Amino acid sequence: MTDVRGSDGRIGETNARRAPGTPCWVSLMVHGPAAIHDFYGALFGWEFRPGPQQLGPYARALLDGREVAGIGQLPPDRQLPTAWTPYFASDDVNRTADTVRLCGGTVGVGPLDAGEAGRMALGSDPAGAVFGIWQAAAHLGTAVAGAPGTPAWNELLTYETTSVAKFYETVFGFELDPETSAGRDHVTLRLAGRPVAGIQGVGDALPRDRGPHWMTYFEVADTDASVELLVGLGGHVLTPADDTVHGRVATVADPEGARFTVVRPPR
């Protein structure tokens, strides 16, 4: 993980159109959205309002009136795993989807229009990790960053970085910045020199029930207090809170099993 806020560390609105490849939204599909709204509302202070319904019931999470994430409902007849999914900006979702296929990935949903909000697709990389592609129209994506309750980072956990990093480099135009320290398989993905996401190769340490997947980090004011609150709300701790160079982090799961990380960045 890399601190992606501005050099002055201030909270900022992100209402500008994103450059292609920029992580611009995170979305979660669940079986029981009402209960999950209550969970994240209590944990992060989110409120909800209806969003595009092309993939079924969907709501946008708001923090102080500004959009930060989306939560939709899975089809009731399908027992699919729940997971936070990052969306990467594209100027042409059809062309990006074609590139995904040409590079060995798959496109499972779309491309399709999401009302007046924009155009989207859901794909997976050659190792199976799911991600979204977003071509913005009225909806540009997450509207605020650098505050508790907002997405702070996205990290791909996969078997090894080399081949998968090349896939994302070709599809989204990322610059690859491999870590040179011995014993660590990590690549930072950059756009115009700025870190925007990461890929970590963890080999056999990947959860067998999950496989390669993207992990969303959400900023919090106090990691330990957030973990305690989360447990009281029915969530689960997967990796206890720990101090790292990127702040104090803990990996957790919501009541439906969707994994995410909470982080209090260094001050």
PDB file of C-alpha atoms in Angstrom:
ATOM      1  CA  MET A   1       0.000   0.000   0.000  1.00  0.00           C
ATOM      2  CA  THR A   2       1.106   3.571  -0.696  1.00  0.00           C
ATOM      3  CA  ASP A   3      -0.315   6.813   0.677  1.00  0.00           C
ATOM      4  CA  VAL A   4      -2.272   8.260  -2.245  1.00  0.00           C
ATOM      5  CA  ARG A   5      -3.381  11.549  -0.722  1.00  0.00           C
ATOM      6  CA  GLY A   6      -1.894  14.844  -1.723  1.00  0.00           C
ATOM      7  CA  SER A   7       1.543  15.830  -0.446  1.00  0.00           C
ATOM      8  CA  ASP A   8      -0.081  18.085   2.125  1.00  0.00           C
ATOM      9  CA  GLY A   9      -2.289  15.217   3.370  1.00  0.00           C
ATOM     10  CA  ARG A  10      -5.475  17.293   3.224  1.00  0.00           C
ATOM     11  CA  ILE A  11      -8.954  15.974   2.600  1.00  0.00           C
ATOM     12  CA  GLY A  12      -9.993  16.680  -0.969  1.00  0.00           C
ATOM     13  CA  GLU A  13     -12.966  16.392  -3.279  1.00  0.00           C
ATOM     14  CA  THR A  14     -12.389  14.323  -6.409  1.00  0.00           C
ATOM     15  CA  ASN A  15     -15.029  15.650  -8.769  1.00  0.00           C
ATOM     16  CA  ALA A  16     -12.808  15.866 -11.853  1.00  0.00           C
ATOM     17  CA  ARG A  17     -12.963  13.289 -14.645  1.00  0.00           C
ATOM     18  CA  ARG A  18     -10.309  10.646 -14.013  1.00  0.00           C
ATOM     19  CA  ALA A  19      -7.514   9.738 -16.390  1.00  0.00           C
ATOM     20  CA  PRO A  20      -7.875   6.248 -17.893  1.00  0.00           C
ATOM     21  CA  GLY A  21      -6.704   3.585 -15.451  1.00  0.00           C
ATOM     22  CA  THR A  22      -7.407   5.632 -12.319  1.00  0.00           C
ATOM     23  CA  PRO A  23      -9.330   3.742  -9.619  1.00  0.00           C
ATOM     24  CA  CYS A  24     -12.565   5.733  -9.517  1.00  0.00           C
ATOM     25  CA  TRP A  25     -15.181   3.680  -7.617  1.00  0.00           C
ATOM     26  CA  VAL A  26     -15.672   0.645  -5.398  1.00  0.00           C
ATOM     27  CA  SER A  27     -18.784  -1.486  -5.382  1.00  0.00           C
ATOM     28  CA  LEU A  28     -20.120  -4.405  -3.350  1.00  0.00           C
ATOM     29  CA  MET A  29     -22.803  -6.905  -4.351  1.00  0.00           C
ATOM     30  CA  VAL A  30     -24.538  -8.636  -1.426  1.00  0.00           C
ATOM     31  CA  HIS A  31     -27.489 -10.896  -0.672  1.00  0.00           C
ATOM     32  CA  GLY A  32     -29.110  -8.723   2.007  1.00  0.00           C
ATOM     33  CA  PRO A  33     -28.515  -5.039   1.242  1.00  0.00           C
ATOM     34  CA  ALA A  34     -30.678  -3.609   4.028  1.00  0.00           C
ATOM     35  CA  ALA A  35     -28.613  -5.252   6.779  1.00  0.00           C
ATOM     36  CA  ILE A  36     -25.347  -4.392   5.013  1.00  0.00           C
ATOM     37  CA  HIS A  37     -26.452  -0.746   4.703  1.00  0.00           C
ATOM     38  CA  ASP A  38     -26.969  -0.722   8.472  1.00  0.00           C
ATOM     39  CA  PHE A  39     -23.519  -2.280   9.019  1.00  0.00           C
ATOM     40  CA  TYR A  40     -21.552   0.190   6.868  1.00  0.00           C
ATOM     41  CA  GLY A  41     -23.737   3.089   7.949  1.00  0.00           C
ATOM     42  CA  ALA A  42     -22.774   2.445  11.572  1.00  0.00           C
ATOM     43  CA  LEU A  43     -19.119   1.671  10.760  1.00  0.00           C
ATOM     44  CA  PHE A  44     -18.329   4.510   8.334  1.00  0.00           C
ATOM     45  CA  GLY A  45     -21.197   6.970   8.799  1.00  0.00           C
ATOM     46  CA  TRP A  46     -22.592   6.294   5.337  1.00  0.00           C
ATOM     47  CA  GLU A  47     -26.089   7.151   4.191  1.00  0.00           C
ATOM     48  CA  PHE A  48     -27.657   5.646   1.076  1.00  0.00           C
ATOM     49  CA  ARG A  49     -29.717   6.722  -1.908  1.00  0.00           C
ATOM     50  CA  PRO A  50     -30.853   4.755  -4.979  1.00  0.00           C
ATOM     51  CA  GLY A  51     -28.490   4.444  -7.937  1.00  0.00           C
ATOM     52  CA  PRO A  52     -28.724   2.837 -11.401  1.00  0.00           C
ATOM     53  CA  GLN A  53     -30.762  -0.387 -11.342  1.00  0.00           C
ATOM     54  CA  GLN A  54     -29.426  -2.100 -14.478  1.00  0.00           C
ATOM     55  CA  LEU A  55     -27.932  -4.965 -12.444  1.00  0.00           C
ATOM     56  CA  GLY A  56     -30.764  -5.079  -9.919  1.00  0.00           C
ATOM     57  CA  PRO A  57     -31.347  -3.030  -6.737  1.00  0.00           C
ATOM     58  CA  TYR A  58     -28.380  -0.702  -6.201  1.00  0.00           C
ATOM     59  CA  ALA A  59     -27.652   2.157  -3.815  1.00  0.00           C
ATOM     60  CA  ARG A  60     -24.870   4.707  -3.574  1.00  0.00           C
ATOM     61  CA  ALA A  61     -23.239   5.307  -0.215  1.00  0.00           C
ATOM     62  CA  LEU A  62     -22.879   8.956   0.756  1.00  0.00           C
ATOM     63  CA  LEU A  63     -20.536  10.546   3.277  1.00  0.00           C
ATOM     64  CA  ASP A  64     -21.643  14.064   4.209  1.00  0.00           C
ATOM     65  CA  GLY A  65     -23.739  14.072   1.046  1.00  0.00           C
ATOM     66  CA  ARG A  66     -20.919  13.018  -1.290  1.00  0.00           C
ATOM     67  CA  GLU A  67     -20.760   9.657  -3.046  1.00  0.00           C
ATOM     68  CA  VAL A  68     -18.055   7.247  -1.891  1.00  0.00           C
ATOM     69  CA  ALA A  69     -19.115   3.694  -2.856  1.00  0.00           C
ATOM     70  CA  GLY A  70     -21.950   1.508  -4.120  1.00  0.00           C
ATOM     71  CA  ILE A  71     -23.805  -1.519  -2.759  1.00  0.00           C
ATOM     72  CA  GLY A  72     -26.038  -3.697  -4.916  1.00  0.00           C
ATOM     73  CA  GLN A  73     -28.072  -6.870  -4.491  1.00  0.00           C
ATOM     74  CA  LEU A  74     -27.036 -10.225  -5.918  1.00  0.00           C
ATOM     75  CA  PRO A  75     -29.707 -12.286  -7.670  1.00  0.00           C
ATOM     76  CA  PRO A  76     -31.521 -14.256  -4.953  1.00  0.00           C
ATOM     77  CA  ASP A  77     -31.139 -17.544  -6.832  1.00  0.00           C
ATOM     78  CA  ARG A  78     -27.344 -17.316  -7.053  1.00  0.00           C
ATOM     79  CA  GLN A  79     -25.076 -17.983  -4.065  1.00  0.00           C
ATOM     80  CA  LEU A  80     -22.108 -15.955  -5.239  1.00  0.00           C
ATOM     81  CA  PRO A  81     -19.286 -14.784  -2.948  1.00  0.00           C
ATOM     82  CA  THR A  82     -19.513 -11.179  -1.817  1.00  0.00           C
ATOM     83  CA  ALA A  83     -16.478  -8.978  -2.499  1.00  0.00           C
ATOM     84  CA  TRP A  84     -15.557  -5.320  -2.851  1.00  0.00           C
ATOM     85  CA  THR A  85     -14.701  -4.586  -6.480  1.00  0.00           C
ATOM     86  CA  PRO A  86     -12.634  -1.602  -7.681  1.00  0.00           C
ATOM     87  CA  TYR A  87     -13.556   0.159 -10.924  1.00  0.00           C
ATOM     88  CA  PHE A  88     -10.899   1.666 -13.175  1.00  0.00           C
ATOM     89  CA  ALA A  89     -11.641   4.658 -15.379  1.00  0.00           C
ATOM     90  CA  SER A  90     -11.832   4.265 -19.156  1.00  0.00           C
ATOM     91  CA  ASP A  91     -12.542   6.670 -22.018  1.00  0.00           C
ATOM     92  CA  ASP A  92     -14.029   3.792 -24.041  1.00  0.00           C
ATOM     93  CA  VAL A  93     -15.312   0.800 -22.063  1.00  0.00           C
ATOM     94  CA  ASN A  94     -15.908  -1.230 -25.245  1.00  0.00           C
ATOM     95  CA  ARG A  95     -12.314  -0.851 -26.353  1.00  0.00           C
ATOM     96  CA  THR A  96     -11.000  -1.585 -22.848  1.00  0.00           C
ATOM     97  CA  ALA A  97     -13.166  -4.715 -22.656  1.00  0.00           C
ATOM     98  CA  ASP A  98     -11.793  -5.872 -26.005  1.00  0.00           C
ATOM     99  CA  THR A  99      -8.251  -5.362 -24.688  1.00  0.00           C
ATOM    100  CA  VAL A 100      -9.081  -7.393 -21.576  1.00  0.00           C
ATOM    101  CA  ARG A 101     -10.109 -10.314 -23.789  1.00  0.00           C
ATOM    102  CA  LEU A 102      -7.094  -9.976 -26.069  1.00  0.00           C
ATOM    103  CA  CYS A 103      -4.763 -10.074 -23.045  1.00  0.00           C
ATOM    104  CA  GLY A 104      -6.191 -13.286 -21.629  1.00  0.00           C
ATOM    105  CA  GLY A 105      -8.802 -11.883 -19.273  1.00  0.00           C
ATOM    106  CA  THR A 106     -12.554 -12.351 -19.417  1.00  0.00           C
ATOM    107  CA  VAL A 107     -15.513  -9.957 -19.462  1.00  0.00           C
ATOM    108  CA  GLY A 108     -18.384 -11.381 -17.452  1.00  0.00           C
ATOM    109  CA  VAL A 109     -20.824  -8.451 -17.501  1.00  0.00           C
ATOM    110  CA  GLY A 110     -21.329  -5.790 -20.163  1.00  0.00           C
ATOM    111  CA  PRO A 111     -20.305  -3.483 -21.523  1.00  0.00           C
ATOM    112  CA  LEU A 112     -23.670  -1.914 -20.750  1.00  0.00           C
ATOM    113  CA  ASP A 113     -25.165   1.462 -19.954  1.00  0.00           C
ATOM    114  CA  ALA A 114     -25.892   2.383 -16.324  1.00  0.00           C
ATOM    115  CA  GLY A 115     -28.598   4.922 -17.037  1.00  0.00           C
ATOM    116  CA  GLU A 116     -27.273   8.461 -17.339  1.00  0.00           C
ATOM    117  CA  ALA A 117     -24.438   7.676 -14.913  1.00  0.00           C
ATOM    118  CA  GLY A 118     -22.098   6.097 -17.457  1.00  0.00           C
ATOM    119  CA  ARG A 119     -21.156   2.823 -19.072  1.00  0.00           C
ATOM    120  CA  MET A 120     -19.577  -0.160 -17.332  1.00  0.00           C
ATOM    121  CA  ALA A 121     -18.246  -3.672 -17.578  1.00  0.00           C
ATOM    122  CA  LEU A 122     -17.044  -6.299 -15.124  1.00  0.00           C
ATOM    123  CA  GLY A 123     -13.977  -8.319 -16.044  1.00  0.00           C
ATOM    124  CA  SER A 124     -11.417 -10.625 -14.522  1.00  0.00           C
ATOM    125  CA  ASP A 125      -7.681 -10.851 -15.067  1.00  0.00           C
ATOM    126  CA  PRO A 126      -5.948 -14.065 -16.272  1.00  0.00           C
ATOM    127  CA  ALA A 127      -5.588 -15.252 -12.650  1.00  0.00           C
ATOM    128  CA  GLY A 128      -9.303 -14.734 -11.950  1.00  0.00           C
ATOM    129  CA  ALA A 129      -9.400 -11.491  -9.911  1.00  0.00           C
ATOM    130  CA  VAL A 130     -12.543  -9.456 -10.674  1.00  0.00           C
ATOM    131  CA  PHE A 131     -12.457  -5.723 -11.427  1.00  0.00           C
ATOM    132  CA  GLY A 132     -14.733  -3.128 -12.993  1.00  0.00           C
ATOM    133  CA  ILE A 133     -14.336  -0.722 -15.902  1.00  0.00           C
ATOM    134  CA  TRP A 134     -16.141   2.632 -15.741  1.00  0.00           C
ATOM    135  CA  GLN A 135     -16.732   5.121 -18.555  1.00  0.00           C
ATOM    136  CA  ALA A 136     -18.126   8.156 -16.767  1.00  0.00           C
ATOM    137  CA  ALA A 137     -21.009  10.318 -17.914  1.00  0.00           C
ATOM    138  CA  ALA A 138     -23.031  11.991 -15.154  1.00  0.00           C
ATOM    139  CA  HIS A 139     -21.375   9.919 -12.428  1.00  0.00           C
ATOM    140  CA  LEU A 140     -17.627  10.537 -12.219  1.00  0.00           C
ATOM    141  CA  GLY A 141     -16.989   8.187  -9.297  1.00  0.00           C
ATOM    142  CA  THR A 142     -15.963   8.603  -5.667  1.00  0.00           C
ATOM    143  CA  ALA A 143     -16.437  12.282  -4.821  1.00  0.00           C
ATOM    144  CA  VAL A 144     -14.210  12.656  -1.749  1.00  0.00           C
ATOM    145  CA  ALA A 145     -10.901  11.224  -0.565  1.00  0.00           C
ATOM    146  CA  GLY A 146      -8.611  11.520   2.426  1.00  0.00           C
ATOM    147  CA  ALA A 147     -11.342  11.332   5.076  1.00  0.00           C
ATOM    148  CA  PRO A 148     -12.504   8.531   7.390  1.00  0.00           C
ATOM    149  CA  GLY A 149     -15.033   6.352   5.558  1.00  0.00           C
ATOM    150  CA  THR A 150     -13.536   6.839   2.099  1.00  0.00           C
ATOM    151  CA  PRO A 151     -11.609   4.369  -0.082  1.00  0.00           C
ATOM    152  CA  ALA A 152      -7.886   4.921   0.418  1.00  0.00           C
ATOM    153  CA  TRP A 153      -6.202   2.263  -1.741  1.00  0.00           C
ATOM    154  CA  ASN A 154      -6.745  -0.893  -3.792  1.00  0.00           C
ATOM    155  CA  GLU A 155      -4.320  -3.823  -3.654  1.00  0.00           C
ATOM    156  CA  LEU A 156      -4.488  -6.976  -5.777  1.00  0.00           C
ATOM    157  CA  LEU A 157      -3.600 -10.148  -3.891  1.00  0.00           C
ATOM    158  CA  THR A 158      -2.529 -12.821  -6.370  1.00  0.00           C
ATOM    159  CA  TYR A 159      -0.162 -15.759  -6.781  1.00  0.00           C
ATOM    160  CA  GLU A 160       2.699 -13.835  -8.434  1.00  0.00           C
ATOM    161  CA  THR A 161       3.012 -10.372  -9.909  1.00  0.00           C
ATOM    162  CA  THR A 162       4.971 -10.699 -13.155  1.00  0.00           C
ATOM    163  CA  SER A 163       2.387 -11.910 -15.656  1.00  0.00           C
ATOM    164  CA  VAL A 164      -0.600 -10.248 -13.982  1.00  0.00           C
ATOM    165  CA  ALA A 165       1.173  -6.884 -13.781  1.00  0.00           C
ATOM    166  CA  LYS A 166       1.824  -7.034 -17.539  1.00  0.00           C
ATOM    167  CA  PHE A 167      -1.905  -7.598 -18.070  1.00  0.00           C
ATOM    168  CA  TYR A 168      -2.859  -4.455 -16.140  1.00  0.00           C
ATOM    169  CA  GLU A 169      -0.053  -2.487 -17.782  1.00  0.00           C
ATOM    170  CA  THR A 170      -1.429  -3.310 -21.240  1.00  0.00           C
ATOM    171  CA  VAL A 171      -5.127  -2.885 -20.399  1.00  0.00           C
ATOM    172  CA  PHE A 172      -4.939   0.363 -18.414  1.00  0.00           C
ATOM    173  CA  GLY A 173      -1.554   1.876 -19.297  1.00  0.00           C
ATOM    174  CA  PHE A 174      -0.040   1.591 -15.827  1.00  0.00           C
ATOM    175  CA  GLU A 175       3.649   2.142 -15.224  1.00  0.00           C
ATOM    176  CA  LEU A 176       5.059  -0.790 -13.262  1.00  0.00           C
ATOM    177  CA  ASP A 177       7.273  -0.118 -10.254  1.00  0.00           C
ATOM    178  CA  PRO A 178       8.497  -3.452  -8.821  1.00  0.00           C
ATOM    179  CA  GLU A 179       9.817  -3.577  -5.273  1.00  0.00           C
ATOM    180  CA  THR A 180      13.456  -4.563  -5.175  1.00  0.00           C
ATOM    181  CA  SER A 181      13.694  -5.828  -1.583  1.00  0.00           C
ATOM    182  CA  ALA A 182      14.475  -9.519  -1.265  1.00  0.00           C
ATOM    183  CA  GLY A 183      11.671 -11.887  -0.398  1.00  0.00           C
ATOM    184  CA  ARG A 184       8.804  -9.539  -1.330  1.00  0.00           C
ATOM    185  CA  ASP A 185       6.855  -9.817  -4.579  1.00  0.00           C
ATOM    186  CA  HIS A 186       5.157  -6.445  -4.986  1.00  0.00           C
ATOM    187  CA  VAL A 187       4.494  -4.020  -7.838  1.00  0.00           C
ATOM    188  CA  THR A 188       3.151  -0.490  -7.464  1.00  0.00           C
ATOM    189  CA  LEU A 189       0.947   0.620 -10.360  1.00  0.00           C
ATOM    190  CA  ARG A 190       1.516   4.249 -11.335  1.00  0.00           C
ATOM    191  CA  LEU A 191      -0.090   6.748 -13.697  1.00  0.00           C
ATOM    192  CA  ALA A 192       2.015   9.746 -14.707  1.00  0.00           C
ATOM    193  CA  GLY A 193       4.372   8.765 -11.878  1.00  0.00           C
ATOM    194  CA  ARG A 194       1.663   8.780  -9.204  1.00  0.00           C
ATOM    195  CA  PRO A 195       0.908   5.545  -7.278  1.00  0.00           C
ATOM    196  CA  VAL A 196      -2.712   4.483  -7.790  1.00  0.00           C
ATOM    197  CA  ALA A 197      -2.838   0.771  -6.836  1.00  0.00           C
ATOM    198  CA  GLY A 198      -0.653  -2.210  -6.020  1.00  0.00           C
ATOM    199  CA  ILE A 199      -0.190  -5.879  -6.786  1.00  0.00           C
ATOM    200  CA  GLN A 200       1.142  -8.270  -4.163  1.00  0.00           C
ATOM    201  CA  GLY A 201       2.180 -11.833  -4.952  1.00  0.00           C
ATOM    202  CA  VAL A 202       1.543 -14.046  -1.945  1.00  0.00           C
ATOM    203  CA  GLY A 203       1.761 -17.522  -3.500  1.00  0.00           C
ATOM    204  CA  ASP A 204       0.152 -20.265  -1.467  1.00  0.00           C
ATOM    205  CA  ALA A 205      -0.882 -17.783   1.234  1.00  0.00           C
ATOM    206  CA  LEU A 206      -3.959 -16.856  -0.822  1.00  0.00           C
ATOM    207  CA  PRO A 207      -7.177 -17.960   0.873  1.00  0.00           C
ATOM    208  CA  ARG A 208      -8.327 -21.137  -0.837  1.00  0.00           C
ATOM    209  CA  ASP A 209     -11.949 -20.071  -0.715  1.00  0.00           C
ATOM    210  CA  ARG A 210     -11.207 -16.727  -2.367  1.00  0.00           C
ATOM    211  CA  GLY A 211      -8.338 -17.026  -4.837  1.00  0.00           C
ATOM    212  CA  PRO A 212      -6.794 -13.900  -6.406  1.00  0.00           C
ATOM    213  CA  HIS A 213      -8.823 -10.818  -5.495  1.00  0.00           C
ATOM    214  CA  TRP A 214      -8.684  -7.065  -5.121  1.00  0.00           C
ATOM    215  CA  MET A 215      -8.627  -5.691  -1.572  1.00  0.00           C
ATOM    216  CA  THR A 216     -10.092  -2.244  -0.861  1.00  0.00           C
ATOM    217  CA  TYR A 217      -8.625  -0.161   1.976  1.00  0.00           C
ATOM    218  CA  PHE A 218     -10.945   2.277   3.762  1.00  0.00           C
ATOM    219  CA  GLU A 219      -9.559   5.119   5.833  1.00  0.00           C
ATOM    220  CA  VAL A 220     -10.587   5.331   9.489  1.00  0.00           C
ATOM    221  CA  ALA A 221      -9.766   7.743  12.294  1.00  0.00           C
ATOM    222  CA  ASP A 222      -8.859   4.971  14.753  1.00  0.00           C
ATOM    223  CA  THR A 223      -8.139   1.436  13.560  1.00  0.00           C
ATOM    224  CA  ASP A 224      -8.587  -0.275  16.926  1.00  0.00           C
ATOM    225  CA  ALA A 225     -11.847   1.522  17.681  1.00  0.00           C
ATOM    226  CA  SER A 226     -13.155   0.703  14.197  1.00  0.00           C
ATOM    227  CA  VAL A 227     -12.293  -2.982  14.610  1.00  0.00           C
ATOM    228  CA  GLU A 228     -14.037  -3.097  17.989  1.00  0.00           C
ATOM    229  CA  LEU A 229     -17.109  -1.433  16.481  1.00  0.00           C
ATOM    230  CA  LEU A 230     -17.048  -3.776  13.491  1.00  0.00           C
ATOM    231  CA  VAL A 231     -17.058  -6.874  15.697  1.00  0.00           C
ATOM    232  CA  GLY A 232     -19.995  -5.501  17.665  1.00  0.00           C
ATOM    233  CA  LEU A 233     -21.866  -5.000  14.381  1.00  0.00           C
ATOM    234  CA  GLY A 234     -21.388  -8.619  13.326  1.00  0.00           C
ATOM    235  CA  GLY A 235     -18.167  -8.314  11.332  1.00  0.00           C
ATOM    236  CA  HIS A 236     -15.072 -10.480  11.669  1.00  0.00           C
ATOM    237  CA  VAL A 237     -11.357  -9.801  12.162  1.00  0.00           C
ATOM    238  CA  LEU A 238      -9.123 -11.663   9.694  1.00  0.00           C
ATOM    239  CA  THR A 239      -5.805  -9.987  10.527  1.00  0.00           C
ATOM    240  CA  PRO A 240      -5.560  -8.043  13.822  1.00  0.00           C
ATOM    241  CA  ALA A 241      -4.563  -4.391  13.859  1.00  0.00           C
ATOM    242  CA  ASP A 242      -0.866  -3.799  13.300  1.00  0.00           C
ATOM    243  CA  ASP A 243       1.420  -0.827  12.740  1.00  0.00           C
ATOM    244  CA  THR A 244       3.018  -0.599   9.280  1.00  0.00           C
ATOM    245  CA  VAL A 245       4.905   2.063   7.341  1.00  0.00           C
ATOM    246  CA  HIS A 246       1.565   2.944   5.737  1.00  0.00           C
ATOM    247  CA  GLY A 247      -0.312   3.338   9.015  1.00  0.00           C
ATOM    248  CA  ARG A 248      -2.189   1.093  11.401  1.00  0.00           C
ATOM    249  CA  VAL A 249      -4.114  -1.532   9.431  1.00  0.00           C
ATOM    250  CA  ALA A 250      -6.446  -4.465  10.085  1.00  0.00           C
ATOM    251  CA  THR A 251      -8.026  -6.843   7.575  1.00  0.00           C
ATOM    252  CA  VAL A 252     -11.658  -7.589   8.328  1.00  0.00           C
ATOM    253  CA  ALA A 253     -14.877  -8.919   6.813  1.00  0.00           C
ATOM    254  CA  ASP A 254     -18.466  -7.713   6.914  1.00  0.00           C
ATOM    255  CA  PRO A 255     -21.351  -9.966   8.060  1.00  0.00           C
ATOM    256  CA  GLU A 256     -21.682 -11.465   4.553  1.00  0.00           C
ATOM    257  CA  GLY A 257     -17.953 -12.213   4.331  1.00  0.00           C
ATOM    258  CA  ALA A 258     -16.773  -9.390   2.061  1.00  0.00           C
ATOM    259  CA  ARG A 259     -13.141  -8.685   2.978  1.00  0.00           C
ATOM    260  CA  PHE A 260     -11.629  -5.227   3.268  1.00  0.00           C
ATOM    261  CA  THR A 261      -8.897  -3.424   5.182  1.00  0.00           C
ATOM    262  CA  VAL A 262      -9.259  -0.475   7.509  1.00  0.00           C
ATOM    263  CA  VAL A 263      -6.300   1.882   7.759  1.00  0.00           C
ATOM    264  CA  ARG A 264      -5.417   4.907   9.844  1.00  0.00           C
ATOM    265  CA  PRO A 265      -2.771   6.623   7.704  1.00  0.00           C
ATOM    266  CA  PRO A 266       0.345   8.063   9.318  1.00  0.00           C
ATOM    267  CA  ARG A 267      -0.210  11.576  10.626  1.00  0.00           C
TER     268      ARG A 267
END
